[in-house]
mmCIF file of C-alpha atoms and ligand atoms in Angstrom:
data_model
loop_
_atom_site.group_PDB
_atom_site.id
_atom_site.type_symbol
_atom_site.label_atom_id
_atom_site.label_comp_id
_atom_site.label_asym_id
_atom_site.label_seq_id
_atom_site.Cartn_x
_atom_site.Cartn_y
_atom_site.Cartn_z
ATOM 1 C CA UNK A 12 0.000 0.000 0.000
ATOM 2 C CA UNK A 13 1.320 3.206 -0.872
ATOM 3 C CA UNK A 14 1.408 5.911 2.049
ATOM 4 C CA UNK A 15 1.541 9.404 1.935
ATOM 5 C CA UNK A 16 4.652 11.833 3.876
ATOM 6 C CA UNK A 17 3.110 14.693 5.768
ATOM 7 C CA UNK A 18 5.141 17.503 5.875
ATOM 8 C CA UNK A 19 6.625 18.295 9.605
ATOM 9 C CA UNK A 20 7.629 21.665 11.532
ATOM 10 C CA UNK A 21 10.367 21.704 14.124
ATOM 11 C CA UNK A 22 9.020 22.640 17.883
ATOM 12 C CA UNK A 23 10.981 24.969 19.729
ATOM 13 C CA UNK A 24 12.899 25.020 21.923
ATOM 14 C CA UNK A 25 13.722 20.504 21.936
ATOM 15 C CA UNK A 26 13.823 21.066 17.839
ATOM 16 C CA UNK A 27 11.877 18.073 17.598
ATOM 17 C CA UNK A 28 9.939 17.569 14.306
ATOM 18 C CA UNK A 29 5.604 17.243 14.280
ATOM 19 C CA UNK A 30 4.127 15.834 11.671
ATOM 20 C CA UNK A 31 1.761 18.431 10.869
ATOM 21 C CA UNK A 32 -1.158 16.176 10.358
ATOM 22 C CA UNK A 33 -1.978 13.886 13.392
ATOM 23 C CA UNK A 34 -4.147 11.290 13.993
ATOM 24 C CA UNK A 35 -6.873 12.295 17.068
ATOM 25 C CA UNK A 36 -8.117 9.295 19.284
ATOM 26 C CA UNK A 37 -10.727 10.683 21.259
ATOM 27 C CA UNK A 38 -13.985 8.861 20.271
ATOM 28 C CA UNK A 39 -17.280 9.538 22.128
ATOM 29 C CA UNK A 40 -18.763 6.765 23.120
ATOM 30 C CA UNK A 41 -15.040 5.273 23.558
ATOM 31 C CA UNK A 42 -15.116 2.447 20.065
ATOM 32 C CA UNK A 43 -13.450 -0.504 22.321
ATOM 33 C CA UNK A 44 -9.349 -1.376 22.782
ATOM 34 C CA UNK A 45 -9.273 -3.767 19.926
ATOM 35 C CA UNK A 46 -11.023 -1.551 16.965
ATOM 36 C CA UNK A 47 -9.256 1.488 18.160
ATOM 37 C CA UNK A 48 -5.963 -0.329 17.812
ATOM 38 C CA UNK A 49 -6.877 -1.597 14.506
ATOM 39 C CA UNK A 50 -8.248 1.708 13.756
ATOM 40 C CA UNK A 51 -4.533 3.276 14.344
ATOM 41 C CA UNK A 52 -2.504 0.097 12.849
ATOM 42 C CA UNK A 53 -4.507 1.081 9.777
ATOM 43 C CA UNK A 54 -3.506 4.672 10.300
ATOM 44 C CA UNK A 55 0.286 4.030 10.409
ATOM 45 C CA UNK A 56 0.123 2.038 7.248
ATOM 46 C CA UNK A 57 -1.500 4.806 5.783
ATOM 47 C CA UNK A 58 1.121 6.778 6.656
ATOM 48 C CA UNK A 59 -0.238 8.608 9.674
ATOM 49 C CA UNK A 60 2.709 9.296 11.825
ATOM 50 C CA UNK A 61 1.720 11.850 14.759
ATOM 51 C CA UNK A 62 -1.294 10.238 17.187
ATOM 52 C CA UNK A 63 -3.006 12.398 19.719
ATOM 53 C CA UNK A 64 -4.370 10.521 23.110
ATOM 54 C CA UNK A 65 -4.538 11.899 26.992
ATOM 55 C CA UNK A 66 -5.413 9.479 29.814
ATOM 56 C CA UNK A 67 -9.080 10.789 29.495
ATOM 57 C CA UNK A 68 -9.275 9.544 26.263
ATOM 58 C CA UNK A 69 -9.237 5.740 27.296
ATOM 59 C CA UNK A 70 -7.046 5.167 24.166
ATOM 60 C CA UNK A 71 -3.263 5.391 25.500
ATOM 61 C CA UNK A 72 -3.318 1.336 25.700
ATOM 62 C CA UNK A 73 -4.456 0.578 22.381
ATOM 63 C CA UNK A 74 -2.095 3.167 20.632
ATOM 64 C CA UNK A 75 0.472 1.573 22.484
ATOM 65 C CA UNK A 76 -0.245 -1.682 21.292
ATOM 66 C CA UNK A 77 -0.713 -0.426 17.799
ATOM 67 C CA UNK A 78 2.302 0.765 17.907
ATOM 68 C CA UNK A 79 4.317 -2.330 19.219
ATOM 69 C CA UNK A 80 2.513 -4.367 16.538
ATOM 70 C CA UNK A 81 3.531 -1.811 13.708
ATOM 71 C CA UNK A 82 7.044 -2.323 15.183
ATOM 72 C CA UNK A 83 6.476 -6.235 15.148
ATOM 73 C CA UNK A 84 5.382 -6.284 11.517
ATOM 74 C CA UNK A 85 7.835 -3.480 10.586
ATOM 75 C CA UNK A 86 5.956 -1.577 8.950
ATOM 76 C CA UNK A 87 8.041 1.123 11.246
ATOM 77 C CA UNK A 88 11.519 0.525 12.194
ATOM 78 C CA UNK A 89 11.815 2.129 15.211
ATOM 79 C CA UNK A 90 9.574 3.745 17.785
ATOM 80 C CA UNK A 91 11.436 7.654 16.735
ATOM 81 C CA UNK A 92 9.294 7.074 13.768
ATOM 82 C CA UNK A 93 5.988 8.254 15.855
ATOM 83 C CA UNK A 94 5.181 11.391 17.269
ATOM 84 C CA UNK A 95 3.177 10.936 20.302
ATOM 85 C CA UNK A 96 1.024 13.367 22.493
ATOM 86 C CA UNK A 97 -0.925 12.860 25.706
ATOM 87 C CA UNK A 98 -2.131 15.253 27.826
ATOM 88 C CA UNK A 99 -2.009 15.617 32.132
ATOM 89 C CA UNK A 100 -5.967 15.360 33.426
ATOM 90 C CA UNK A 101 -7.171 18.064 35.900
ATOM 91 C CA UNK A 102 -7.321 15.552 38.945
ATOM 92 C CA UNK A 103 -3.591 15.206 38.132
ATOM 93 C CA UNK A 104 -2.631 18.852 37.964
ATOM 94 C CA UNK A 105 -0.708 19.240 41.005
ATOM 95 C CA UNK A 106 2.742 19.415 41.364
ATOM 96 C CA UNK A 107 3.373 16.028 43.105
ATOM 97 C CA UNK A 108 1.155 14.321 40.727
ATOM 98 C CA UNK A 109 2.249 15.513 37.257
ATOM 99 C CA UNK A 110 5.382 13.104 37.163
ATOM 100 C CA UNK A 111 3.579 10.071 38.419
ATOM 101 C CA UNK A 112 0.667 10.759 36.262
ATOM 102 C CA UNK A 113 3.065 11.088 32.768
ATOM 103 C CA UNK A 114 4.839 8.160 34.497
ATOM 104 C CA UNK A 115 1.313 5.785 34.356
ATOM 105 C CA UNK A 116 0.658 7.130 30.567
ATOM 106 C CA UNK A 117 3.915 5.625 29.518
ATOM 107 C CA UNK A 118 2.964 2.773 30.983
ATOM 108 C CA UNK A 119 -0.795 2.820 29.197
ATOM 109 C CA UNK A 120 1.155 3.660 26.057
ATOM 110 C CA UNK A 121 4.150 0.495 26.488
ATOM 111 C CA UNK A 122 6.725 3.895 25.859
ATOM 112 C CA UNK A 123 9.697 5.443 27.349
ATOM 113 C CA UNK A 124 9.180 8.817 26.398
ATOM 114 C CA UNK A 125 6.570 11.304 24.864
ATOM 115 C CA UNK A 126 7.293 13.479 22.290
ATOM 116 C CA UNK A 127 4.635 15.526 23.726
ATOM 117 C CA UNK A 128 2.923 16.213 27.042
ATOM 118 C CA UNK A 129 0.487 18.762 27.741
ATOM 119 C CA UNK A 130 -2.279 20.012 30.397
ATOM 120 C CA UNK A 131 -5.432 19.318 29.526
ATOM 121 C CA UNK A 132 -7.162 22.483 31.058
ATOM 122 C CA UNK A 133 -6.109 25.004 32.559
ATOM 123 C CA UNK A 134 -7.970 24.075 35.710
ATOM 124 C CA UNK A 135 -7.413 21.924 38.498
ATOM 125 C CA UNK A 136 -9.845 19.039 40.433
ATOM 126 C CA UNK A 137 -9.837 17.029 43.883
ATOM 127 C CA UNK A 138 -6.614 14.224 43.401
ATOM 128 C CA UNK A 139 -8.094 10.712 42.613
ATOM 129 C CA UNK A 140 -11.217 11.980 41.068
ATOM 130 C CA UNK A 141 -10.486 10.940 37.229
ATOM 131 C CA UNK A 142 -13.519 11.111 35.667
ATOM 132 C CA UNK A 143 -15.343 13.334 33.080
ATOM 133 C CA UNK A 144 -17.589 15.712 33.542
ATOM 134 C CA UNK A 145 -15.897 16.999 36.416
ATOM 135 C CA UNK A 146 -18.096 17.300 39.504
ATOM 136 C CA UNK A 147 -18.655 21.011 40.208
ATOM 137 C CA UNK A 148 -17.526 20.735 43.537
ATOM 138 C CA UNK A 149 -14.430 19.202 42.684
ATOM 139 C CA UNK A 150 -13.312 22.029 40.656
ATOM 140 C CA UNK A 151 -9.814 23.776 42.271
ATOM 141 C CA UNK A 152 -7.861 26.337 40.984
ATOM 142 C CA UNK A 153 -4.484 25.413 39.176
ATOM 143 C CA UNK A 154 -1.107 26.612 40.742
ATOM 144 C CA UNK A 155 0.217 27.223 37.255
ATOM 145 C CA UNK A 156 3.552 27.882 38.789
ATOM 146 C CA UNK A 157 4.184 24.757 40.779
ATOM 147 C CA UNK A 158 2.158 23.022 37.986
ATOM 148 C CA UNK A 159 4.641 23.914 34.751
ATOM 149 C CA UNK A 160 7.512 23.712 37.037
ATOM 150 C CA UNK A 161 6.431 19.620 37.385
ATOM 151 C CA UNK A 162 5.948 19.567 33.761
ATOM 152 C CA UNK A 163 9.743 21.230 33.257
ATOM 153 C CA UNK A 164 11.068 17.959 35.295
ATOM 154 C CA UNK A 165 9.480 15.520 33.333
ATOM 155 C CA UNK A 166 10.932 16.915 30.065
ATOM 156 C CA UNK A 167 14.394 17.510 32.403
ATOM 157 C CA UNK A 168 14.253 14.003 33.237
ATOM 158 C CA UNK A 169 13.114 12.938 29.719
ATOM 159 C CA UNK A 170 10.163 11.519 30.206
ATOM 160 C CA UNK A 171 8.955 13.672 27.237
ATOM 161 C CA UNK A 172 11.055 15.338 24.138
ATOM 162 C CA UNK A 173 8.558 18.464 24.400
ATOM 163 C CA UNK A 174 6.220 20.062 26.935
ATOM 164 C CA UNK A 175 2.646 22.544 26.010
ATOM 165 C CA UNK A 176 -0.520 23.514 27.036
ATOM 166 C CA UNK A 177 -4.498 23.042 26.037
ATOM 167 C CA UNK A 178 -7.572 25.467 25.986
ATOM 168 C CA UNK A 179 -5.303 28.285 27.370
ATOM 169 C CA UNK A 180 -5.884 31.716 26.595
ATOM 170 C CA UNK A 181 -3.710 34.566 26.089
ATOM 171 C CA UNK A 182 -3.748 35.352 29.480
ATOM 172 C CA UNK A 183 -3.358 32.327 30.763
ATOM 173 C CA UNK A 184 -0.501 31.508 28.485
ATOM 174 C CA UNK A 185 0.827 34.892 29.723
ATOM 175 C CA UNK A 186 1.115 33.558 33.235
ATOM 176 C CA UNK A 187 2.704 30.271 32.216
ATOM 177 C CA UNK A 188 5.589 32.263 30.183
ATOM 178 C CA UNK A 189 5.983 34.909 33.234
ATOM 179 C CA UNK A 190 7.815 32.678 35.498
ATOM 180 C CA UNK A 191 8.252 29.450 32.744
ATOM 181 C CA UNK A 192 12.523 28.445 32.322
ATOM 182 C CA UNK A 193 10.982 25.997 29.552
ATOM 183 C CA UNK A 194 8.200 27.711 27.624
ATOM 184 C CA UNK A 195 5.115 25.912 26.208
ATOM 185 C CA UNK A 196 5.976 24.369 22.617
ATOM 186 C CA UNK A 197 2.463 24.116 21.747
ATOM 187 C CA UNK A 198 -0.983 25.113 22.723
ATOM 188 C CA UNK A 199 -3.419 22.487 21.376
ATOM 189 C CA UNK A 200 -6.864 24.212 20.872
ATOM 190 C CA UNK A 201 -10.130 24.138 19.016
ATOM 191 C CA UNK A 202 -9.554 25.552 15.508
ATOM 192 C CA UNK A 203 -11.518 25.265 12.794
ATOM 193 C CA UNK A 204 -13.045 27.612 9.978
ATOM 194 C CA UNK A 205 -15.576 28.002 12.175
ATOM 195 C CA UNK A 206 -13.651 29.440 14.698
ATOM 196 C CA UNK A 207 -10.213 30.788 13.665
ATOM 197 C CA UNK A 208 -8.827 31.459 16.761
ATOM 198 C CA UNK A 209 -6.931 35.008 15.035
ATOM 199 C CA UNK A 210 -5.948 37.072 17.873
ATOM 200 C CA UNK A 211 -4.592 33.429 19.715
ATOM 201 C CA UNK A 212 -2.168 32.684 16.735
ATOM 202 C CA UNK A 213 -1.151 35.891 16.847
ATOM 203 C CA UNK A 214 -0.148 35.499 20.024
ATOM 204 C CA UNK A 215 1.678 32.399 20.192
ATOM 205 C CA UNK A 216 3.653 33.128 17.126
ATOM 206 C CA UNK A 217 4.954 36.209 18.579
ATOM 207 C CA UNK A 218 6.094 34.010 21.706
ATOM 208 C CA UNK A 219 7.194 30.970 19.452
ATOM 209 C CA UNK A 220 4.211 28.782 20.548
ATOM 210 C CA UNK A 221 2.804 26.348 18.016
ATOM 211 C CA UNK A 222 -0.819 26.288 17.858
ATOM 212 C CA UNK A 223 -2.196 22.696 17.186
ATOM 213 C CA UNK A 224 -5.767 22.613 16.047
ATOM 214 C CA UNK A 225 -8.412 19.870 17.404
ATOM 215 C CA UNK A 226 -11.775 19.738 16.226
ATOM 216 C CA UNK A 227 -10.603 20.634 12.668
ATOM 217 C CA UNK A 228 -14.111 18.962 11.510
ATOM 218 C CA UNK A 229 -15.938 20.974 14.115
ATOM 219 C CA UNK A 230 -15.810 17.423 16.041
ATOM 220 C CA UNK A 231 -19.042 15.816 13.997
ATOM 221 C CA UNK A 232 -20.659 12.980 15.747
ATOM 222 C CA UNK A 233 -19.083 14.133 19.552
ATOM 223 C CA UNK A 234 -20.860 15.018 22.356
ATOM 224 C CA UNK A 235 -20.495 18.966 21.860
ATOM 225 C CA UNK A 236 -20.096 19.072 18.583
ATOM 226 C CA UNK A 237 -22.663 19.909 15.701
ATOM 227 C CA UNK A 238 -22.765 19.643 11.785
ATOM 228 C CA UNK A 239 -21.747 23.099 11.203
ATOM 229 C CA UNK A 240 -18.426 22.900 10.076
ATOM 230 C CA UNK A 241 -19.221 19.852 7.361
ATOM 231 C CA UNK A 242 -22.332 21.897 6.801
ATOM 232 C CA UNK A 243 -21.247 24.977 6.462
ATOM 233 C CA UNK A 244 -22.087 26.619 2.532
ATOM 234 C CA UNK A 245 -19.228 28.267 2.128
ATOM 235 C CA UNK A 246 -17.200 25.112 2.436
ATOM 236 C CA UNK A 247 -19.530 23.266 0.261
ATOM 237 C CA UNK A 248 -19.142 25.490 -1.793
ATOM 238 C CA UNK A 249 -15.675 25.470 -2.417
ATOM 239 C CA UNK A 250 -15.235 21.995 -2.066
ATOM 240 C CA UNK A 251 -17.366 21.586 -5.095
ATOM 241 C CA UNK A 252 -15.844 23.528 -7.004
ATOM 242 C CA UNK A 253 -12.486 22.137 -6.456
ATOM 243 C CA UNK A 254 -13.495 18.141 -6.179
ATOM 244 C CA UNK A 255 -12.979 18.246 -2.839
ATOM 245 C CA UNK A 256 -14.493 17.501 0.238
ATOM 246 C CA UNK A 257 -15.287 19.958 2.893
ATOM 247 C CA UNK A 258 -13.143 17.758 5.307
ATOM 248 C CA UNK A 259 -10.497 18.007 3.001
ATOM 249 C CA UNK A 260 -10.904 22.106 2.539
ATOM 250 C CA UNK A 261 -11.021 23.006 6.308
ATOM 251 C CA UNK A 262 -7.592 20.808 7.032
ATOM 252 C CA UNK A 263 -5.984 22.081 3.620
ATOM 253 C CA UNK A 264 -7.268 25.601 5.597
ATOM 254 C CA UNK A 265 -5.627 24.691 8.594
ATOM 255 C CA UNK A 266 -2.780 23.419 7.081
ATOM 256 C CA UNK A 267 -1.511 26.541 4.830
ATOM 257 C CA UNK A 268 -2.156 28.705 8.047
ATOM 258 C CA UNK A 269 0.761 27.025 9.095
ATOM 259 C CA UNK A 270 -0.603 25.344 11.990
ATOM 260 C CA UNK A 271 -0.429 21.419 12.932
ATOM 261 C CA UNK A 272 -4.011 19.585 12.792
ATOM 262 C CA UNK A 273 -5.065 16.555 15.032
ATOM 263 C CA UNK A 274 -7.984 14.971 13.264
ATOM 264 C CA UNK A 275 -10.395 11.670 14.357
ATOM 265 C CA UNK A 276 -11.390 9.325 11.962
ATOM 266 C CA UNK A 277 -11.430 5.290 12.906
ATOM 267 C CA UNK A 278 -12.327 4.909 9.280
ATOM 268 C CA UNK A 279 -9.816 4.039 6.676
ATOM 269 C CA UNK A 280 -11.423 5.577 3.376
ATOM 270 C CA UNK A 281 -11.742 9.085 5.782
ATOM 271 C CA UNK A 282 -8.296 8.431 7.005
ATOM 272 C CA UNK A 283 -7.278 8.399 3.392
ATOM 273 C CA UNK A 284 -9.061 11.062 2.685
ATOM 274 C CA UNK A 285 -8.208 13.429 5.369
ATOM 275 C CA UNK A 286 -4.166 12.671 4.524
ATOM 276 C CA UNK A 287 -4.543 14.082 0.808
ATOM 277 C CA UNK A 288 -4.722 17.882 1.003
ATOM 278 C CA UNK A 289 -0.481 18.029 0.156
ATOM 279 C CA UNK A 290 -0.818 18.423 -3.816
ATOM 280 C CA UNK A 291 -2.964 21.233 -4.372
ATOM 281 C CA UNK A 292 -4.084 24.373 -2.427
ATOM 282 C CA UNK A 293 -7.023 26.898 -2.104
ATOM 283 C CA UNK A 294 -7.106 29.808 -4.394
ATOM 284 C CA UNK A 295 -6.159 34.003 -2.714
ATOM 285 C CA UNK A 296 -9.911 34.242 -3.399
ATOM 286 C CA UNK A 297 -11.345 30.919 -1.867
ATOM 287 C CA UNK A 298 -8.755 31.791 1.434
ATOM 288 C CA UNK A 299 -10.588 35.331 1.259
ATOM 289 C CA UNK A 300 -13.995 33.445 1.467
ATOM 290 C CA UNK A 301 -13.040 31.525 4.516
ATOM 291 C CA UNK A 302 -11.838 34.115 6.277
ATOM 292 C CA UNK A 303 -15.194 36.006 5.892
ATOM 293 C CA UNK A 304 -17.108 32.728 7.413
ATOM 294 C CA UNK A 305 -18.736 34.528 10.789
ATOM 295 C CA UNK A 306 -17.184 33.083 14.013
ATOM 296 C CA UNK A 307 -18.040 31.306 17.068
ATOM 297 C CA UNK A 308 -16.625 28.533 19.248
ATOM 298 C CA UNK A 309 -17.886 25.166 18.722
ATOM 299 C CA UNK A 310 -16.298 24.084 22.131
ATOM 300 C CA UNK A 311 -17.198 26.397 24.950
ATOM 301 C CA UNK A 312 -16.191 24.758 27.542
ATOM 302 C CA UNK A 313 -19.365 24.877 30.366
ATOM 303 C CA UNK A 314 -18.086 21.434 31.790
ATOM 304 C CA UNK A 315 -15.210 23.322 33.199
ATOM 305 C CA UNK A 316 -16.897 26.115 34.985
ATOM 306 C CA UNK A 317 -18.586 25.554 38.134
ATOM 307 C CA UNK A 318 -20.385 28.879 40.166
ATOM 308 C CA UNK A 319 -18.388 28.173 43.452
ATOM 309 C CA UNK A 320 -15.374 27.002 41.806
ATOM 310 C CA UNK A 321 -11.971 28.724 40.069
ATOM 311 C CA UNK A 322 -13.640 29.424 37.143
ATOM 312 C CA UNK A 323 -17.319 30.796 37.278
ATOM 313 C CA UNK A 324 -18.174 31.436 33.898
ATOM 314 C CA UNK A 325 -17.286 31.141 30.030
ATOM 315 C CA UNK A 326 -16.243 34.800 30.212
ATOM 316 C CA UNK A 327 -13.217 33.792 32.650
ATOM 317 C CA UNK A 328 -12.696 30.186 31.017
ATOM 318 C CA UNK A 329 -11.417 31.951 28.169
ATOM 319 C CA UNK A 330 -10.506 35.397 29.114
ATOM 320 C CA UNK A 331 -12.547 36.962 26.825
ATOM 321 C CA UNK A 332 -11.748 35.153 24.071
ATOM 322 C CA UNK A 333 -14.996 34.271 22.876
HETATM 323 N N1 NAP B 18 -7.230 19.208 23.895
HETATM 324 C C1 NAP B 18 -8.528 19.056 23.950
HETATM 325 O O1 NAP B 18 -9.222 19.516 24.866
HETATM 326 C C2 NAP B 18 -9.200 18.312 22.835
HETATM 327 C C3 NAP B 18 -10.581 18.419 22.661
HETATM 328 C C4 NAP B 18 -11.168 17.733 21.597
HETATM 329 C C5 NAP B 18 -10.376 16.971 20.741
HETATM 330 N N2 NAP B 18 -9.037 16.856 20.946
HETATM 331 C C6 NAP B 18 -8.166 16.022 20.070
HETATM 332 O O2 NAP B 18 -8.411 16.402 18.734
HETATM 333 C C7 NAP B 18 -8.814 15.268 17.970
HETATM 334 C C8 NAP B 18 -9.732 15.686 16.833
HETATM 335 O O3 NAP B 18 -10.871 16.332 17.324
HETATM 336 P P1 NAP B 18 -12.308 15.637 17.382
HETATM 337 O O4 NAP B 18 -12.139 14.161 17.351
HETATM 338 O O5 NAP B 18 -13.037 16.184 18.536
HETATM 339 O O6 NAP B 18 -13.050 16.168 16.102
HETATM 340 P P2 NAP B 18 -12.803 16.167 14.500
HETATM 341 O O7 NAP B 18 -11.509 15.541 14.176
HETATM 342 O O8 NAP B 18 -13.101 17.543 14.035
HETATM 343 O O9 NAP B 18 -14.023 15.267 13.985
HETATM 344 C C9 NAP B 18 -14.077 13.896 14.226
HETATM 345 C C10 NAP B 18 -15.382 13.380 13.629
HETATM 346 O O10 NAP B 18 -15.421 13.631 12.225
HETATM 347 C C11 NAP B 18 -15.601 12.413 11.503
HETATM 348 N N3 NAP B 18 -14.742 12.503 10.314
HETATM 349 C C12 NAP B 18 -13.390 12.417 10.225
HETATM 350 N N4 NAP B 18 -12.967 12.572 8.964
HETATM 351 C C13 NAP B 18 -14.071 12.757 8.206
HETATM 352 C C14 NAP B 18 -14.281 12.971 6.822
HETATM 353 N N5 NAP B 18 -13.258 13.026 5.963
HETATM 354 N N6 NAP B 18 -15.565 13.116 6.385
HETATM 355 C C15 NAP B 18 -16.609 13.047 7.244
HETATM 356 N N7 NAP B 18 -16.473 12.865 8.573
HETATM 357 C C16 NAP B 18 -15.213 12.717 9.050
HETATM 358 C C17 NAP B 18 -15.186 11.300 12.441
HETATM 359 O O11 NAP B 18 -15.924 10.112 12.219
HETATM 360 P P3 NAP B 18 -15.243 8.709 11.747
HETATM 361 O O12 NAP B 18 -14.291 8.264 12.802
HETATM 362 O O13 NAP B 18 -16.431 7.811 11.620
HETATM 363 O O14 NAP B 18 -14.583 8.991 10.407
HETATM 364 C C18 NAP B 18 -15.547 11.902 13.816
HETATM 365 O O15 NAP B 18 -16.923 11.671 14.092
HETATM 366 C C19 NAP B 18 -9.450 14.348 19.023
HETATM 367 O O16 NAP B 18 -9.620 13.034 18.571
HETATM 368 C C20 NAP B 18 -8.466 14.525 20.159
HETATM 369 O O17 NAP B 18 -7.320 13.745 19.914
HETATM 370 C C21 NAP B 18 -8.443 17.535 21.967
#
């Protein structure tokens, strides 16, 4: 089978390379260890060779055992091959627990280092309470300080190649980089034609951050997500008028605005299709169109706010940013 290169960007500061397509694993309801496995088996012989999990996600074990069976059949060499991601949950962001927690993903994922690790949200809850949606009353803020200092060691003691954030603001980034020695490499966040995320890039290309977009598809089929993105007429538009499809427009999108995309599919034909958006590109005046689409936030975020907790409402989830 023949399988397609994506092109890669070197993080700062570790100058490690990222695939600038990835391969997301968070499936709502969670598809089962084996199909997920053979989901991202498939994936790597497509060519797929960046894979997004967290310890949320339920799907650190089977990538890990996708990946030692790639490396049994060969269709890698060696494990360097991958670029792997997984993200610190909210029960675990504290500063004795961030080590031990990236400690028990390796673990989940059969690996001895990440090539990425990053918190989830930038909110804390009660130790030992890993589940999803967060109880209100479990909600507590984050030390960010103590927090990113954690995250520094495991990247000092190599436990990851690179360390970054998720769903943080300007702000918020702001306070990370005010008393950071290793600054974020990348802020993974909802991104999408749908929602743009402008004055955010801006940002974290002034500071060197790379911005990672989830929910390139507006996250169709999820539990927050709707059919707007796929739906949207402007994107129809264009994609039939090029012989595309829209899923293949917003990550071509994504991808000449020079940002890396994670992107689900547990379906070979959309894996396929989601990897071929490398030979051709959208006209000056189809960009111009998208950037005209009106914006709003597919993700906003209500199951991290809680009235008597850190963060009491969308407003101060985001900063503003909304
Ligand atoms: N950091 C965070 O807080 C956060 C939040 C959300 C997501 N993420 C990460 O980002 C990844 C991607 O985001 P997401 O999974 O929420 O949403 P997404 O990638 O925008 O959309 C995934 C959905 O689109 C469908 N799909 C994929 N390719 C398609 C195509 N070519 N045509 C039609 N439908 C297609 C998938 O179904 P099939 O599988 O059936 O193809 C799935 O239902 C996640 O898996 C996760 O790794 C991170």
């Amino acid at each position: 089978m023949d399988s397609i290169s994506v092109p890669e960007v070197t993080l700062k500061p570790s100058d490690r390379k990222m695939p600038m397509l990835g391969l997301g694993t968070s499936a709502s309801p969670f598809s089962g260890s084996e199909s997920t496995k053979l989901a991202i088996l498939q994936a790597i012989e497509l060519g797929y060779r960046h894979f997004d999990t967290a310890s949320l996600y339920q799907t650190e074990q089977p990538l890990g055992d996708a990946t030692a069976e790639a490396l049994s059949l060969g269709i890698i060499k060696s494990r360097d091959e991958l670029f792997i991601s997984s993200k610190l949950w909210c029960s675990d962001a504290h500063h004795e627990l961030v080590v031990p927690a990236l400690q028990k993903s390796l673990h989940n994922l059969q690996l001895e280092y990440l090539d990425l690790y990053v918190i989830h949200w930038p909110v804390s809850s009660k130790p030992g309470s890993n589940e999803f949606p967060i109880k209100k009353e479990d909600f507590l803020p984050m030390d960010f300080k103590s927090v990113w200092e954690a995250m520094e060691e495991c990247q000092t003691l190599g436990l990851t190649k690179s360390i970054g954030v998720s769903n943080f603001s300007c702000k918020k980034l702001s306070e990370i980089l005010a008393t950071a020695k290793i600054p974020p490499a990348v802020n993974q966040v909802e991104m999408s034609p749908l929602w743009q995320q402008n004055k955010l890039r801006e940002f974290c290309n002034e500071n060197g951050i790379l911005v990672t977009a989830y929910a390139p598809l507006g996250a169709r089929g999820t539990i927050w997500s709707s059919n707007r993105v796929m739906e949207c007429e402007v994107l129809k538009g264009i994609a039939e008028a090029k012989g595309k499809t829209v899923a293949q427009v917003c990550l071509r999108w994504e991808f000449e605005q020079g940002v890396t995309v994670v992107v689900k599919s547990f379906n070979k034909e959309r894996m396929k299709e989601n990897l071929e958006i490398f030979n051709w590109e959208l006209s000056e005046e189809e960009s111009k169109k998208i950037s005209e689409i009106p914006q709003s936030r597919g993700c906003v975020g209500e199951d991290y706010i809680s009235r008597n907790g850190p963060i009491k409402t969308i407003e101060e989830l985001w900063d503003g940013e909304i």
